[in-house]
mmCIF file of C-alpha atoms in Angstrom:
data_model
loop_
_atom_site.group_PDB
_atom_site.id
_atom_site.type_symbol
_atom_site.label_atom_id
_atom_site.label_comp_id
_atom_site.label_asym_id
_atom_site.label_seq_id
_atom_site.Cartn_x
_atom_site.Cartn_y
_atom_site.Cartn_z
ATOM 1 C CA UNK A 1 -49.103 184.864 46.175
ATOM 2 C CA UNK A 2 -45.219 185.370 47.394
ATOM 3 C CA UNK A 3 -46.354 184.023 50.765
ATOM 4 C CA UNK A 4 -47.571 180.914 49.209
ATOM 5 C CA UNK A 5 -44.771 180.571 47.062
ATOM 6 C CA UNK A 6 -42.611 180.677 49.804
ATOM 7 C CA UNK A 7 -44.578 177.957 51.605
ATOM 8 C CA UNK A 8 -45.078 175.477 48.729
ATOM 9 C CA UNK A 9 -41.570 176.064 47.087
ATOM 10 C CA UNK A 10 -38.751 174.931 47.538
ATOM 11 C CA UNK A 11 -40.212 171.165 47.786
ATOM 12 C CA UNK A 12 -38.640 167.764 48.711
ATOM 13 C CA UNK A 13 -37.562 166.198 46.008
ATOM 14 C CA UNK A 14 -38.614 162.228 45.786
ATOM 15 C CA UNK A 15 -36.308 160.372 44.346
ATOM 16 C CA UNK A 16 -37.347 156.390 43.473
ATOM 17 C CA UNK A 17 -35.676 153.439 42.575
ATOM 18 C CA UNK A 18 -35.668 152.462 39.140
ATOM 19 C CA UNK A 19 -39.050 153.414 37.446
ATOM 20 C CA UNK A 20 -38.190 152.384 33.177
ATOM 21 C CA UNK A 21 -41.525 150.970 31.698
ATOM 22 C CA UNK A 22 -43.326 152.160 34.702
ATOM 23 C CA UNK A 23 -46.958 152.929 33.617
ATOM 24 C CA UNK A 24 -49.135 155.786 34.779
ATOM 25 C CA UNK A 25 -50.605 154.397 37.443
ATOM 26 C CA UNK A 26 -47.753 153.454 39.347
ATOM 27 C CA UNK A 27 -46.643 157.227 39.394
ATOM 28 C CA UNK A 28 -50.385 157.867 40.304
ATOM 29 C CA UNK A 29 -50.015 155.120 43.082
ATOM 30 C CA UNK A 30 -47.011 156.935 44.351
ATOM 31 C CA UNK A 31 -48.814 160.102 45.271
ATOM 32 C CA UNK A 32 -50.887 158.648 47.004
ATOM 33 C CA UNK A 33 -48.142 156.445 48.868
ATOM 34 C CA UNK A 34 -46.342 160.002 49.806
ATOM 35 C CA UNK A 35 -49.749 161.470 50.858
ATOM 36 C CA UNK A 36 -50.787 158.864 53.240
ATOM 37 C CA UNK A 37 -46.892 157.823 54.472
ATOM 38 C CA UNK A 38 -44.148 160.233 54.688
ATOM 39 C CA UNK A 39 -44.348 163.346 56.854
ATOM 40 C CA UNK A 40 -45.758 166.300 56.366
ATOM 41 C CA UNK A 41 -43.899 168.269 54.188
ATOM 42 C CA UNK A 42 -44.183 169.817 50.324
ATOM 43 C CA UNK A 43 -43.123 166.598 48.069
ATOM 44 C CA UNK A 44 -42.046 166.776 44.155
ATOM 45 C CA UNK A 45 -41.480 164.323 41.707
ATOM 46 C CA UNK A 46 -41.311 163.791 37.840
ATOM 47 C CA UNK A 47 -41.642 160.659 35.725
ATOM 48 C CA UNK A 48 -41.466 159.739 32.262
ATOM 49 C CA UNK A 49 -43.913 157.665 29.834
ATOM 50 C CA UNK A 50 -44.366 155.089 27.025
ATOM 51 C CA UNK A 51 -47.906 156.109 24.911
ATOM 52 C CA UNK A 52 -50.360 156.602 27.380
ATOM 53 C CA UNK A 53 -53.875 158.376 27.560
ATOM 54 C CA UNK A 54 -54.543 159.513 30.957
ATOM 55 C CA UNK A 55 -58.708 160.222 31.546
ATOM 56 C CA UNK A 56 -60.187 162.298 34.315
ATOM 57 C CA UNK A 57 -61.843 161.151 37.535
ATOM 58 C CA UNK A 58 -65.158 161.838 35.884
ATOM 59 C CA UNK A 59 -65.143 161.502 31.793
ATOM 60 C CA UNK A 60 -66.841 158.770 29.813
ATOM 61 C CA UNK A 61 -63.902 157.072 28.458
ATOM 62 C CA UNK A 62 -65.872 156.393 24.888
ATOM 63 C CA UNK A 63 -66.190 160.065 24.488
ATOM 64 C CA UNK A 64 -62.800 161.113 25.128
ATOM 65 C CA UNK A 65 -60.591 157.842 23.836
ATOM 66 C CA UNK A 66 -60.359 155.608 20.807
ATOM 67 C CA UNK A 67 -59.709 152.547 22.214
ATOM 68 C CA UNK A 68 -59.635 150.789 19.066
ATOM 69 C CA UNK A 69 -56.582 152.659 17.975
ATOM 70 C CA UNK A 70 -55.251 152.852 21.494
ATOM 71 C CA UNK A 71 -55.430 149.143 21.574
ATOM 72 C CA UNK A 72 -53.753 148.439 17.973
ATOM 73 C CA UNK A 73 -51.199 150.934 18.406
ATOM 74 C CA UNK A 74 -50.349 149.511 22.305
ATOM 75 C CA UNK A 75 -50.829 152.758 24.004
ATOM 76 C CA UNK A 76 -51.864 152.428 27.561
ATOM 77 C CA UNK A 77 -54.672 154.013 29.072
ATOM 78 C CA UNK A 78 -55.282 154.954 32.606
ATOM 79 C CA UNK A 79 -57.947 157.209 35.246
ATOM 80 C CA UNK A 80 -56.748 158.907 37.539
ATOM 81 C CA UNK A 81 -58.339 160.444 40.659
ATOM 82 C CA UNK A 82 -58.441 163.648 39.906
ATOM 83 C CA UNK A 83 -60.493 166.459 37.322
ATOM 84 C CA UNK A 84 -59.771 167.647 34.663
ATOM 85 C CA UNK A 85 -59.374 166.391 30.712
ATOM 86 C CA UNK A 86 -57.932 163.575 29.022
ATOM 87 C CA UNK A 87 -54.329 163.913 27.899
ATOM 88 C CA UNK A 88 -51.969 161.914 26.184
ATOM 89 C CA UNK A 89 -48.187 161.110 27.111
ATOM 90 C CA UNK A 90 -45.353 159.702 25.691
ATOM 91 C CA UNK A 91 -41.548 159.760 26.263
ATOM 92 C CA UNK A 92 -41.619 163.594 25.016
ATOM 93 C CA UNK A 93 -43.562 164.531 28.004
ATOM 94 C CA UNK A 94 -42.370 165.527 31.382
ATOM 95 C CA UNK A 95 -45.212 164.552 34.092
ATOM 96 C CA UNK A 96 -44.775 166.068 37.134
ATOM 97 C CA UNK A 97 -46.579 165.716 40.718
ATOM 98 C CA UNK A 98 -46.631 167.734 43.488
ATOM 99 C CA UNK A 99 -48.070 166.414 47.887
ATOM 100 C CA UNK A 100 -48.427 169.365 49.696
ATOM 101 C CA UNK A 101 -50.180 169.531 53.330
ATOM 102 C CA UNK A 102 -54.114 171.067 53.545
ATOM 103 C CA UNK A 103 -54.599 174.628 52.684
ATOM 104 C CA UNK A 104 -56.861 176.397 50.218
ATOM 105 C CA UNK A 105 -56.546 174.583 46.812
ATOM 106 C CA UNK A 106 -56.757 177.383 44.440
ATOM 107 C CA UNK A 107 -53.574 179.311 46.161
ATOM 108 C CA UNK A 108 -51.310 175.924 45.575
ATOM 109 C CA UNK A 109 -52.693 174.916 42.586
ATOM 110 C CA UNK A 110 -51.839 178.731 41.392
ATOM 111 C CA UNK A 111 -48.078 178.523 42.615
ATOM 112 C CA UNK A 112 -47.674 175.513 41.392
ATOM 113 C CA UNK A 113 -48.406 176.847 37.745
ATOM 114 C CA UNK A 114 -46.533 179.858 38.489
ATOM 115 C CA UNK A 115 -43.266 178.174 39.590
ATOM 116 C CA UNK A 116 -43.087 175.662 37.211
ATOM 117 C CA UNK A 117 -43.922 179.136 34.228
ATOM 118 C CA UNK A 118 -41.093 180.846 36.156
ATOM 119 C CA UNK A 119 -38.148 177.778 35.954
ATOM 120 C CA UNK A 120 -38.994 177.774 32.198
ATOM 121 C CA UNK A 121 -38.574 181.563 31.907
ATOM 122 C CA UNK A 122 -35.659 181.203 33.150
ATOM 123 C CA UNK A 123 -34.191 178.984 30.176
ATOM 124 C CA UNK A 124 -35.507 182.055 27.821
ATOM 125 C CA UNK A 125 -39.069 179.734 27.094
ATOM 126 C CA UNK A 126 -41.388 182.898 26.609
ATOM 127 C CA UNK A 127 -44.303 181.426 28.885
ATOM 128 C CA UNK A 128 -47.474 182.418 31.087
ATOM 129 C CA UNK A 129 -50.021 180.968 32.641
ATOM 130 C CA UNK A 130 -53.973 180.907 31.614
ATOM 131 C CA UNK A 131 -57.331 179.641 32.217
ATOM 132 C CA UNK A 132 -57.637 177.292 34.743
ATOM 133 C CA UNK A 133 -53.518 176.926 35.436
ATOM 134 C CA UNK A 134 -52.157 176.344 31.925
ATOM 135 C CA UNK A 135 -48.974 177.051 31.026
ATOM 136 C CA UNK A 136 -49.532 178.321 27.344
ATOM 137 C CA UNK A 137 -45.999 178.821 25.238
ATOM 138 C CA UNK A 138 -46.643 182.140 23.172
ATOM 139 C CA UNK A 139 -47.272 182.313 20.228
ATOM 140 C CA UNK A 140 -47.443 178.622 20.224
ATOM 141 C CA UNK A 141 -50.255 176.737 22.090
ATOM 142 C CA UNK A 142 -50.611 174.800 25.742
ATOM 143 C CA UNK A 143 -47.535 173.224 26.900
ATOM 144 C CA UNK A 144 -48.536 172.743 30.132
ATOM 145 C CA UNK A 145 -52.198 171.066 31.639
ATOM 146 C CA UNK A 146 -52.286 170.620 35.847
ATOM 147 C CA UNK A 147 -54.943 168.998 37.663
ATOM 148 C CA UNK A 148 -55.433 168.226 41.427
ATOM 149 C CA UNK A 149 -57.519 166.718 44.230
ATOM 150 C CA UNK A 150 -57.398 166.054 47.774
ATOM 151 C CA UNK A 151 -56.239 163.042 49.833
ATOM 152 C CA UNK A 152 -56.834 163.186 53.321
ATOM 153 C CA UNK A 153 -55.003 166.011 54.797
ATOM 154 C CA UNK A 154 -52.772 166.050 52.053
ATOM 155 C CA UNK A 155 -53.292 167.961 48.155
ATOM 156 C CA UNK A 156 -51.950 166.407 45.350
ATOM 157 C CA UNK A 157 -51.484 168.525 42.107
ATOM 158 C CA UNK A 158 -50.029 166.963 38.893
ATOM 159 C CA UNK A 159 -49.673 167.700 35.128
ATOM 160 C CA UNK A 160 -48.177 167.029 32.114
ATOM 161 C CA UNK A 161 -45.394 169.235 30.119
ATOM 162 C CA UNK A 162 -44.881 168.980 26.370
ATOM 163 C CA UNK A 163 -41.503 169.179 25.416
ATOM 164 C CA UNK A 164 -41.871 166.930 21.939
ATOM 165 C CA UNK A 165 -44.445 164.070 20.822
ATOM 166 C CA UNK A 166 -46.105 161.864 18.676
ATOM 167 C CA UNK A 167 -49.091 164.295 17.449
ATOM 168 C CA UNK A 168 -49.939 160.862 15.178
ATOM 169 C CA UNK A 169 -50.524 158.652 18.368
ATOM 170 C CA UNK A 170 -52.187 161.821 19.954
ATOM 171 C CA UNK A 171 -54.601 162.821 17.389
ATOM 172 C CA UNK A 172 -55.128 159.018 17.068
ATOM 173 C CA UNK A 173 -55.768 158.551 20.831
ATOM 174 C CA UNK A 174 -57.910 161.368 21.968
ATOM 175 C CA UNK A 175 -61.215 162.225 20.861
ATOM 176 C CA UNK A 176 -61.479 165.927 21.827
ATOM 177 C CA UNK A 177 -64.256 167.932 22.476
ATOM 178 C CA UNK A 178 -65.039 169.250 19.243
ATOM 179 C CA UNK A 179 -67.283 172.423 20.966
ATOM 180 C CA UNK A 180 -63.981 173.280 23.527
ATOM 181 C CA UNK A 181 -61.731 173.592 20.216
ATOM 182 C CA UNK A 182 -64.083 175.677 18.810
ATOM 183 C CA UNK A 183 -64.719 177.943 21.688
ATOM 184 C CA UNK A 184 -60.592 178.242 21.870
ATOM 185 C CA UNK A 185 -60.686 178.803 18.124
ATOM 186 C CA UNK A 186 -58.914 176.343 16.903
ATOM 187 C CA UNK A 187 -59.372 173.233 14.358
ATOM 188 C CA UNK A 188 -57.674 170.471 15.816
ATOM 189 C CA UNK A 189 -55.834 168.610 19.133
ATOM 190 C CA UNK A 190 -51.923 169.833 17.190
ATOM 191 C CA UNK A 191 -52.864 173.483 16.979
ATOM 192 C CA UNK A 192 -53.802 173.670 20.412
ATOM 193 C CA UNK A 193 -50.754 172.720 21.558
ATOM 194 C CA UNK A 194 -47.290 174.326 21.692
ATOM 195 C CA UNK A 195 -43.991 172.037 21.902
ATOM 196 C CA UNK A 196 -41.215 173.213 24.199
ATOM 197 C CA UNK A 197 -38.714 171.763 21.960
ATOM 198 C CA UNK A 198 -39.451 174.573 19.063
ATOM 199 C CA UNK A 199 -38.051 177.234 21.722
ATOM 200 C CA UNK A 200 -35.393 175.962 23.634
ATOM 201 C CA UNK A 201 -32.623 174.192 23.392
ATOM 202 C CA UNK A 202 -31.766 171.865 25.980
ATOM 203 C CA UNK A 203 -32.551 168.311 26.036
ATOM 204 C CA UNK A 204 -35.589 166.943 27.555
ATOM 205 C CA UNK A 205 -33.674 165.271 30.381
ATOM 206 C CA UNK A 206 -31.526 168.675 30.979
ATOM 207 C CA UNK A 207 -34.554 170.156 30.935
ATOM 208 C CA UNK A 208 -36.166 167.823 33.329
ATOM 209 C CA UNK A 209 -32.802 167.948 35.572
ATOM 210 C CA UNK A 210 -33.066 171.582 35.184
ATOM 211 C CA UNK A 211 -37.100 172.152 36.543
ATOM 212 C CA UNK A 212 -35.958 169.362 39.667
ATOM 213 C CA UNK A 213 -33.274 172.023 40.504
ATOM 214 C CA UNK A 214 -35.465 174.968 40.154
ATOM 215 C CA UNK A 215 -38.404 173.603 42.561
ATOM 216 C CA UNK A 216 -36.675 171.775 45.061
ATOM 217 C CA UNK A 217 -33.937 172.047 47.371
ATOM 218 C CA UNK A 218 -33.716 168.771 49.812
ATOM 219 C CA UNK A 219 -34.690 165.075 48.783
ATOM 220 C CA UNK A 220 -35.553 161.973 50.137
ATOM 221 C CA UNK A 221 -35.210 158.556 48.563
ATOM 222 C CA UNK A 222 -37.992 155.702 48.272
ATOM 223 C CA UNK A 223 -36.940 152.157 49.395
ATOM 224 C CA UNK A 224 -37.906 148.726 48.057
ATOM 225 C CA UNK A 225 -40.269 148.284 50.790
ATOM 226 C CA UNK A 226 -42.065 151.458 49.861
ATOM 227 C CA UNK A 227 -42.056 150.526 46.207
ATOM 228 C CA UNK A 228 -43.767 147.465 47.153
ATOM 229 C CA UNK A 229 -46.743 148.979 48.949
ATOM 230 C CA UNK A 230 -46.890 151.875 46.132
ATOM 231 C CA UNK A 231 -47.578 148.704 44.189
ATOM 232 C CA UNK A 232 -49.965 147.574 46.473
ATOM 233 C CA UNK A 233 -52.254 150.804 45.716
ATOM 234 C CA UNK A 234 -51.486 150.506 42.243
ATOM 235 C CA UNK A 235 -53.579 147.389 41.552
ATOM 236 C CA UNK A 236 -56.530 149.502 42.447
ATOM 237 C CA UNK A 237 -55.822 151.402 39.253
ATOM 238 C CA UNK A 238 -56.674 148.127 36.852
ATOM 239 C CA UNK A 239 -60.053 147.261 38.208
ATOM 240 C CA UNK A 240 -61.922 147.281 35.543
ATOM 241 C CA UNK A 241 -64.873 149.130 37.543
ATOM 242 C CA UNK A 242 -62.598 152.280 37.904
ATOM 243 C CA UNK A 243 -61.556 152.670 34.890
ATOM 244 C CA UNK A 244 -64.902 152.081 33.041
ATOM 245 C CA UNK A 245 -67.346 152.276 35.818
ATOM 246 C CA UNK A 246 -67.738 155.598 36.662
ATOM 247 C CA UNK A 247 -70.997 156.114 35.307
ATOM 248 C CA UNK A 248 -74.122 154.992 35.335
ATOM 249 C CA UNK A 249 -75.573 152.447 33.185
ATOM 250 C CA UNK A 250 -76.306 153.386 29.459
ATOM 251 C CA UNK A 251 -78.277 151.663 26.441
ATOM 252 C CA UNK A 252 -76.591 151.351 23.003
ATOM 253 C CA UNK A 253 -78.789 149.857 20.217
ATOM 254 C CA UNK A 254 -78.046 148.075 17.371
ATOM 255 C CA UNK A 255 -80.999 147.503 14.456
ATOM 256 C CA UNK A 256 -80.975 146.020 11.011
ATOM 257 C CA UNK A 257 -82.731 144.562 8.464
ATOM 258 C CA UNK A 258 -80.574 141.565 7.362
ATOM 259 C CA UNK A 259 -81.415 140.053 3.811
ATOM 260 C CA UNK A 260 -82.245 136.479 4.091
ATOM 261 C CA UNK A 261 -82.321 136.532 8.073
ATOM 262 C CA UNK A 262 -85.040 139.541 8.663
ATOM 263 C CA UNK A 263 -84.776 142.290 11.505
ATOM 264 C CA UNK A 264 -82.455 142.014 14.558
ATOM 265 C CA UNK A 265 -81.892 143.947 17.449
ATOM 266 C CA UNK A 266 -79.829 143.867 19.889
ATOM 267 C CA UNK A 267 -79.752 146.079 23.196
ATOM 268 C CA UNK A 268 -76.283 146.325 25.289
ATOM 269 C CA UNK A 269 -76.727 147.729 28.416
ATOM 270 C CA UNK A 270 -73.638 149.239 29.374
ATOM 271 C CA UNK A 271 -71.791 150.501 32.547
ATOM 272 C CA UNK A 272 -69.017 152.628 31.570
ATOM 273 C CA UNK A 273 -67.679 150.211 28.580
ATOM 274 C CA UNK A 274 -68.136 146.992 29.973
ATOM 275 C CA UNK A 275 -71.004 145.111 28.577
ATOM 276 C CA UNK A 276 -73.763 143.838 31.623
ATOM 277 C CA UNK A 277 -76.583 142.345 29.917
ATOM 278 C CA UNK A 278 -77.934 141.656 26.640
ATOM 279 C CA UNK A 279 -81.554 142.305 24.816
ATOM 280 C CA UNK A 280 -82.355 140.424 21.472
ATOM 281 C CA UNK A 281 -85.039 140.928 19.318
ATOM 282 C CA UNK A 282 -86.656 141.182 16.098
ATOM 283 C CA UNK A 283 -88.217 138.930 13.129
ATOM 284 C CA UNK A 284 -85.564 136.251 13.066
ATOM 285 C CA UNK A 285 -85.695 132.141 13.190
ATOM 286 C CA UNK A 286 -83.738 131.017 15.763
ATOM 287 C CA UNK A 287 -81.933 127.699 15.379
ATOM 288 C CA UNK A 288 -81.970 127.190 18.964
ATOM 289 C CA UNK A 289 -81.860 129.944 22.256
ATOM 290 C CA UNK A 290 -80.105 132.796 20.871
ATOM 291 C CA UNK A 291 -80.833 135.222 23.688
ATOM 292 C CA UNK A 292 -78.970 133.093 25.795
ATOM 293 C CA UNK A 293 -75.826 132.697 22.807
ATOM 294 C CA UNK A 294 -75.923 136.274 22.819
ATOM 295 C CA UNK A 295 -75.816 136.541 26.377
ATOM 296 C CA UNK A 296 -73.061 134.237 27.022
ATOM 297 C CA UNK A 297 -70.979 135.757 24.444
ATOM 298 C CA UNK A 298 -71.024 139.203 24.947
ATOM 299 C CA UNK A 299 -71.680 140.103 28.915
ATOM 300 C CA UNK A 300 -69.029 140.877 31.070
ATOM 301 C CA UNK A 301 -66.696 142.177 27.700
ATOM 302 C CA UNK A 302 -65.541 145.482 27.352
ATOM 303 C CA UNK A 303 -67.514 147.259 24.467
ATOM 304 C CA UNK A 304 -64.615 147.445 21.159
ATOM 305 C CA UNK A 305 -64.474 146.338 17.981
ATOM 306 C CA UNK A 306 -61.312 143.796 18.739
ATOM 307 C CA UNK A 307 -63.669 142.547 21.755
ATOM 308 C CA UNK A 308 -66.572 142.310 19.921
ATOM 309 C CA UNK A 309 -64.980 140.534 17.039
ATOM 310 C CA UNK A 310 -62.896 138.674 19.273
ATOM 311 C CA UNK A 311 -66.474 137.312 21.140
ATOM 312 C CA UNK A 312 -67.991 136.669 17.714
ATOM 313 C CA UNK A 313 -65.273 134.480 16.676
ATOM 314 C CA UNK A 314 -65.212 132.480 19.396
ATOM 315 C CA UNK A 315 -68.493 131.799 20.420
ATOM 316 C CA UNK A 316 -69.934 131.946 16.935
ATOM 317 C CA UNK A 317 -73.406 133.473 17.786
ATOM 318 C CA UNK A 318 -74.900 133.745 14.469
ATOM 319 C CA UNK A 319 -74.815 129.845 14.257
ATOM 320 C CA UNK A 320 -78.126 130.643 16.491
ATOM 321 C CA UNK A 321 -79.867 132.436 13.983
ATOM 322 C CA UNK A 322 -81.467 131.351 10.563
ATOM 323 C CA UNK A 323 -79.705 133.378 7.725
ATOM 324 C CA UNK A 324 -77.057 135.142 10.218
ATOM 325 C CA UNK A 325 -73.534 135.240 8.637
ATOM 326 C CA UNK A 326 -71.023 135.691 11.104
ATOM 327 C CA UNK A 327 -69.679 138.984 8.299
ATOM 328 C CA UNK A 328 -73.091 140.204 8.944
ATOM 329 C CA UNK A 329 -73.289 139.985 13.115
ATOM 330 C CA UNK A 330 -69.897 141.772 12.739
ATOM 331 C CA UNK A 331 -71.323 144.523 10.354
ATOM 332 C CA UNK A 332 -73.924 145.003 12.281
ATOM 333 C CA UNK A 333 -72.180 146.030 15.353
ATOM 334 C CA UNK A 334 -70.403 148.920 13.170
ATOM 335 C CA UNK A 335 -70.864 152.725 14.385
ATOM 336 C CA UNK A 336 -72.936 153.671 11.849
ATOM 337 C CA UNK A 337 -75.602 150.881 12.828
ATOM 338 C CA UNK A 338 -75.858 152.041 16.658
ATOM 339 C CA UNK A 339 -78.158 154.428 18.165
ATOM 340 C CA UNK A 340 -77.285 155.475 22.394
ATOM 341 C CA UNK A 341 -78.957 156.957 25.142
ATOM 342 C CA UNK A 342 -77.065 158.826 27.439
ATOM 343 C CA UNK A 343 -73.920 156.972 25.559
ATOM 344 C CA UNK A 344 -71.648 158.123 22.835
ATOM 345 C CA UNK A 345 -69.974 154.563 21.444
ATOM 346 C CA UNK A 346 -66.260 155.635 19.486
ATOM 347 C CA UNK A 347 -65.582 155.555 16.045
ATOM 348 C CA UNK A 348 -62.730 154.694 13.750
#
């Protein structure tokens, strides 16, 4: 483990032009940027967030994220490439990234965690790491989540370090897995946490200065012209397939018996949480096509209530069907009216 230390640590230090009211994926952008551009070498930066929830390469974003209140309280949210869970950051969090060259994974990944426990340490933070490369504050909770993947011939390790936050945004945000908490035997997203700011006494940016100082010991400063093709790769980040299209397409069903209209139905086949086609059915009049109303009015959307009712309002659908208020289309598209397969839709 020394020898890897000694390899890994201490890193270049990347140092960027102004990045205030960067989001995620621009810091996301930039690792791959370093990865693919500068030369081979061990690379280290950190970077600062409004409200955002980050998902994993490979979670359903319905299950892990309230949009709805993501959306209302303007908190961003963002893939990335690599594993792992769904976290939330705001400007309490420290997010850090690490480039190295190719070598076994778990070795990095493990100094990584073990450097980053160490700097803290050293500011009298009583710290060690778990599981899969947590850095858990005693006592206290997780301070510390990491997750990596590989680029090319390059690794890229990254994580996020809780110094303070907004547990109302993050309880609001996330939608964790109610079977992990219980396994880790606790009740909710705030007791599995610990807060760095409870133990030590620096200020975040001190602290951030301080973990800079501790991991790297040479630096190397971004240019305009590299900003701009960071940006470049960054667009990739808000296609609307990658953030919502990672999985296959699901079936979410909504069914009632409407008093002076009769039964609908009304089948969205989803991809991720993006609306591709529409069923209609049941015992309904129709004043003229309404599979096609529906059809026009809700494919191609993203799968919210603000979408939805945004859709219904505009387009007016129920004006299709006999007896169809547009309070009733609305109510009918509520969570406790949908059934799924292979789908979990979010609730408020």
């Amino acid at each position: 483990m020394e020898n890897k230390k000694i390899l890994i640590f201490p890193a270049c230090h990347i140092i960027m032009p102004s990045t205030s009211n960067r989001r995620a994926a621009f810091f996301l952008a930039a690792e791959e940027y370093v990865a693919s551009s500068l030369p081979q070498d061990n690379y280290f930066f950190s970077w600062i967030l409004n409200p955002t929830v980050v998902l994993g390469r490979n979670q359903r974003i319905n299950q892990e994220v309230n949009l709805d209140f993501c959306q209302t309280e303007k908190i961003d949210v963002i893939r990335r490439r690599s594993g792992g869970g769904c976290i939330f950051a705001d400007n309490g969090n420290i997010m850090f990234s690490l480039i190295t060259g190719t070598g076994a994974v778990e070795p990095i990944f493990a100094a990584y965690a073990q450097n980053v426990a160490h700097s803290l340490q050293c500011l009298g933070a009583d710290v060690y790491v778990s599981g899969r490369n947590d850095i858990m504050l005693n006592g206290h909770g997780k301070i510390c989540g990491n997750a990596f993947y590989h680029s090319a011939n390059r690794n890229i390790v990254h994580g996020t370090m809780l110094y303070d936050t907004n547990t109302r945004l993050m309880k609001g945000a996330l939608r964790p897995d109610l079977e992990k908490l219980k396994s880790a035997g606790v009740k909710s997203v705030r007791k599995r946490i610990g807060l760095l700011k409870d133990t030590i006494s620096c200020h975040i940016e001190d602290l951030r200065t301080h973990l800079i100082h501790s991991l790297t010991n040479r630096s190397i400063t971004l240019t305009e012209k590299d900003v701009k093709k960071i940006e470049t790769i960054e667009s990739e980040y808000y296609k609307k397939e990658f953030l919502y299209g990672r999985h296959n397409s699901s079936l979410l069903i909504c069914s009632d018996r409407i008093e002076g209209c009769g039964k609908i139905e009304i089948r969205f086949d989803l991809s991720g949480n993006m609306i591709n086609a529409v069923e209609l059915s049941g015992d309904f009049f129709e004043w003229n096509d309404s599979l096609t109303v529906f059809q026009e009015t809700f494919s191609g959307i993203e799968f919210s209530p603000a979408s939805i009712k945004e859709a219904i309002r505009n387009n007016c659908p129920e004006k299709s069907i006999r007896g169809l208020s547009q309070e009733s289309l609305i109510a009918l598209l509520t969570p406790d009216k949908l059934e799924s397969t292979n789908y979990q839709p979010y609730t408020n």
